[in-house]
Amino acid sequence: MNQSALIRPDWTPATIALMVLGFVVFWPLGLAMLAYIIFGDRLKSFRKDANDTVDGMFASCRSAFGRGKGPAFRRATGNVAFDDWRDAELSRLDEERRKLDEMREEFDSYVRELRRAKDQEEFDRFMRERRSEGKGDVPGFPAT
């Protein structure tokens, strides 16, 4: 099923209406909506960078309290076999997390490319319809 978000960072009727309504109700809401329309495409990368930064801060806190990622930071239980097993399992889980993060990034770039292709197809269709209606070429754009 092909769905597109009603409120996406673009100049859609819904976002324009929300922006105007925001300015009417309380001007900072309208300003926030305007910022979302203009800079909303950058929010995903900003959110990812912020999450990575926070994860790094908490990882350093965990290592300071003895629960870091390396075996030197983990508290020994006294059972060497259990400590080795735990280290191997935690390493395996870290590798799985890294693979999942890579797959998520690949999927995000795939979705971005699909959206770009869909936008290009819609634009091309608009230009074909415009030319077929006899309105002529758009000034500044070469005819294809």
Short mmCIF file of C-alpha atoms in Angstrom, two decimals:
data_model
loop_
_atom_site.label_atom_id
_atom_site.label_comp_id
_atom_site.label_asym_id
_atom_site.label_seq_id
_atom_site.Cartn_x
_atom_site.Cartn_y
_atom_site.Cartn_z
CA MET A 1 0.00 0.00 0.00
CA ASN A 2 1.42 3.34 -1.03
CA GLN A 3 0.95 6.02 1.63
CA SER A 4 2.34 9.48 1.98
CA ALA A 5 2.27 11.50 5.15
CA LEU A 6 -0.39 14.21 5.29
CA ILE A 7 1.84 16.43 7.39
CA ARG A 8 5.28 16.21 5.84
CA PRO A 9 7.93 18.91 5.65
CA ASP A 10 6.67 20.40 2.40
CA TRP A 11 4.33 23.16 1.23
CA THR A 12 1.15 21.10 1.29
CA PRO A 13 -2.32 22.50 1.94
CA ALA A 14 -2.36 20.78 5.34
CA THR A 15 0.95 22.26 6.48
CA ILE A 16 0.05 25.72 5.22
CA ALA A 17 -3.29 25.55 7.03
CA LEU A 18 -1.59 24.42 10.24
CA MET A 19 0.96 27.20 9.95
CA VAL A 20 -1.73 29.88 9.48
CA LEU A 21 -3.79 28.41 12.31
CA GLY A 22 -0.69 28.37 14.49
CA PHE A 23 -0.04 32.06 13.82
CA VAL A 24 -3.67 32.88 14.60
CA VAL A 25 -3.80 30.88 17.85
CA PHE A 26 -0.32 31.53 19.25
CA TRP A 27 2.42 32.97 17.04
CA PRO A 28 5.25 30.64 18.25
CA LEU A 29 3.19 27.66 16.99
CA GLY A 30 3.01 29.18 13.53
CA LEU A 31 6.71 29.92 13.62
CA ALA A 32 7.45 26.34 14.67
CA MET A 33 5.32 25.02 11.79
CA LEU A 34 7.12 27.32 9.35
CA ALA A 35 10.48 26.01 10.61
CA TYR A 36 9.21 22.43 10.20
CA ILE A 37 8.14 23.13 6.61
CA ILE A 38 11.47 24.69 5.72
CA PHE A 39 13.90 22.56 7.73
CA GLY A 40 11.88 19.35 8.27
CA ASP A 41 13.92 17.28 5.81
CA ARG A 42 16.97 17.78 7.99
CA LEU A 43 15.24 16.55 11.16
CA LYS A 44 15.94 12.87 10.50
CA SER A 45 19.68 13.37 10.27
CA PHE A 46 19.55 15.74 13.26
CA ARG A 47 17.63 13.16 15.31
CA LYS A 48 20.10 10.41 14.35
CA ASP A 49 23.09 12.60 15.29
CA ALA A 50 21.46 13.56 18.60
CA ASN A 51 20.66 9.90 19.39
CA ASP A 52 24.23 8.86 18.59
CA THR A 53 25.58 11.61 20.84
CA VAL A 54 23.32 10.64 23.74
CA ASP A 55 24.16 6.95 23.25
CA GLY A 56 27.84 7.82 23.41
CA MET A 57 27.35 9.79 26.64
CA PHE A 58 25.48 6.92 28.28
CA ALA A 59 28.07 4.42 27.07
CA SER A 60 30.78 6.45 28.78
CA CYS A 61 28.66 6.53 31.96
CA ARG A 62 28.20 2.76 31.83
CA SER A 63 31.93 2.23 31.42
CA ALA A 64 32.61 4.53 34.38
CA PHE A 65 30.36 2.38 36.56
CA GLY A 66 31.88 -0.92 35.48
CA ARG A 67 29.41 -1.99 32.80
CA GLY A 68 31.22 -0.84 29.69
CA LYS A 69 31.63 -2.71 26.42
CA GLY A 70 35.16 -3.96 26.93
CA PRO A 71 36.00 -6.95 29.16
CA ALA A 72 38.33 -4.79 31.26
CA PHE A 73 35.38 -2.70 32.44
CA ARG A 74 33.09 -5.58 33.40
CA ARG A 75 32.98 -6.84 36.91
CA ALA A 76 34.26 -10.36 37.20
CA THR A 77 31.92 -12.88 38.80
CA GLY A 78 34.69 -15.21 39.83
CA ASN A 79 33.56 -17.84 37.34
CA VAL A 80 35.93 -17.64 34.37
CA ALA A 81 33.70 -19.77 32.11
CA PHE A 82 30.67 -17.56 32.75
CA ASP A 83 32.70 -14.35 32.22
CA ASP A 84 34.02 -15.68 28.89
CA TRP A 85 30.52 -16.70 27.78
CA ARG A 86 29.08 -13.32 28.80
CA ASP A 87 31.82 -11.45 26.91
CA ALA A 88 31.22 -13.55 23.80
CA GLU A 89 27.44 -13.01 23.95
CA LEU A 90 27.80 -9.26 24.47
CA SER A 91 30.22 -9.06 21.54
CA ARG A 92 27.77 -11.02 19.39
CA LEU A 93 24.93 -8.69 20.40
CA ASP A 94 27.07 -5.63 19.61
CA GLU A 95 27.77 -7.07 16.16
CA GLU A 96 24.04 -7.72 15.61
CA ARG A 97 23.23 -4.14 16.66
CA ARG A 98 25.84 -2.82 14.23
CA LYS A 99 24.34 -4.92 11.40
CA LEU A 100 20.83 -3.69 12.24
CA ASP A 101 22.01 -0.08 12.26
CA GLU A 102 23.62 -0.56 8.83
CA MET A 103 20.44 -2.16 7.47
CA ARG A 104 18.34 0.71 8.85
CA GLU A 105 20.62 3.27 7.18
CA GLU A 106 20.43 1.37 3.87
CA PHE A 107 16.63 1.26 4.10
CA ASP A 108 16.44 4.97 4.92
CA SER A 109 18.52 5.83 1.86
CA TYR A 110 16.36 3.48 -0.25
CA VAL A 111 13.18 5.23 0.92
CA ARG A 112 14.74 8.65 0.24
CA GLU A 113 15.58 7.54 -3.31
CA LEU A 114 12.04 6.22 -3.82
CA ARG A 115 10.58 9.54 -2.70
CA ARG A 116 12.94 11.43 -5.01
CA ALA A 117 11.97 9.20 -7.94
CA LYS A 118 8.26 9.65 -7.17
CA ASP A 119 8.67 13.43 -7.01
CA GLN A 120 10.57 13.39 -10.31
CA GLU A 121 7.86 11.27 -11.95
CA GLU A 122 5.12 13.64 -10.71
CA PHE A 123 7.04 16.64 -12.02
CA ASP A 124 7.63 14.99 -15.39
CA ARG A 125 3.93 14.12 -15.64
CA PHE A 126 3.00 17.73 -14.83
CA MET A 127 5.33 19.01 -17.54
CA ARG A 128 3.92 16.53 -20.10
CA GLU A 129 0.35 17.55 -19.24
CA ARG A 130 1.25 21.21 -19.43
CA ARG A 131 2.78 20.78 -22.87
CA SER A 132 -0.14 18.68 -24.11
CA GLU A 133 -2.59 21.43 -23.06
CA GLY A 134 -0.76 23.78 -25.41
CA LYS A 135 0.50 26.16 -22.72
CA GLY A 136 3.96 25.97 -24.23
CA ASP A 137 7.30 25.86 -22.56
CA VAL A 138 8.09 27.29 -19.18
CA PRO A 139 10.45 30.28 -19.58
CA GLY A 140 13.95 29.36 -18.57
CA PHE A 141 13.42 25.60 -18.99
CA PRO A 142 14.47 23.81 -22.16
CA ALA A 143 11.82 21.83 -24.04
CA THR A 144 12.25 18.06 -23.98
#
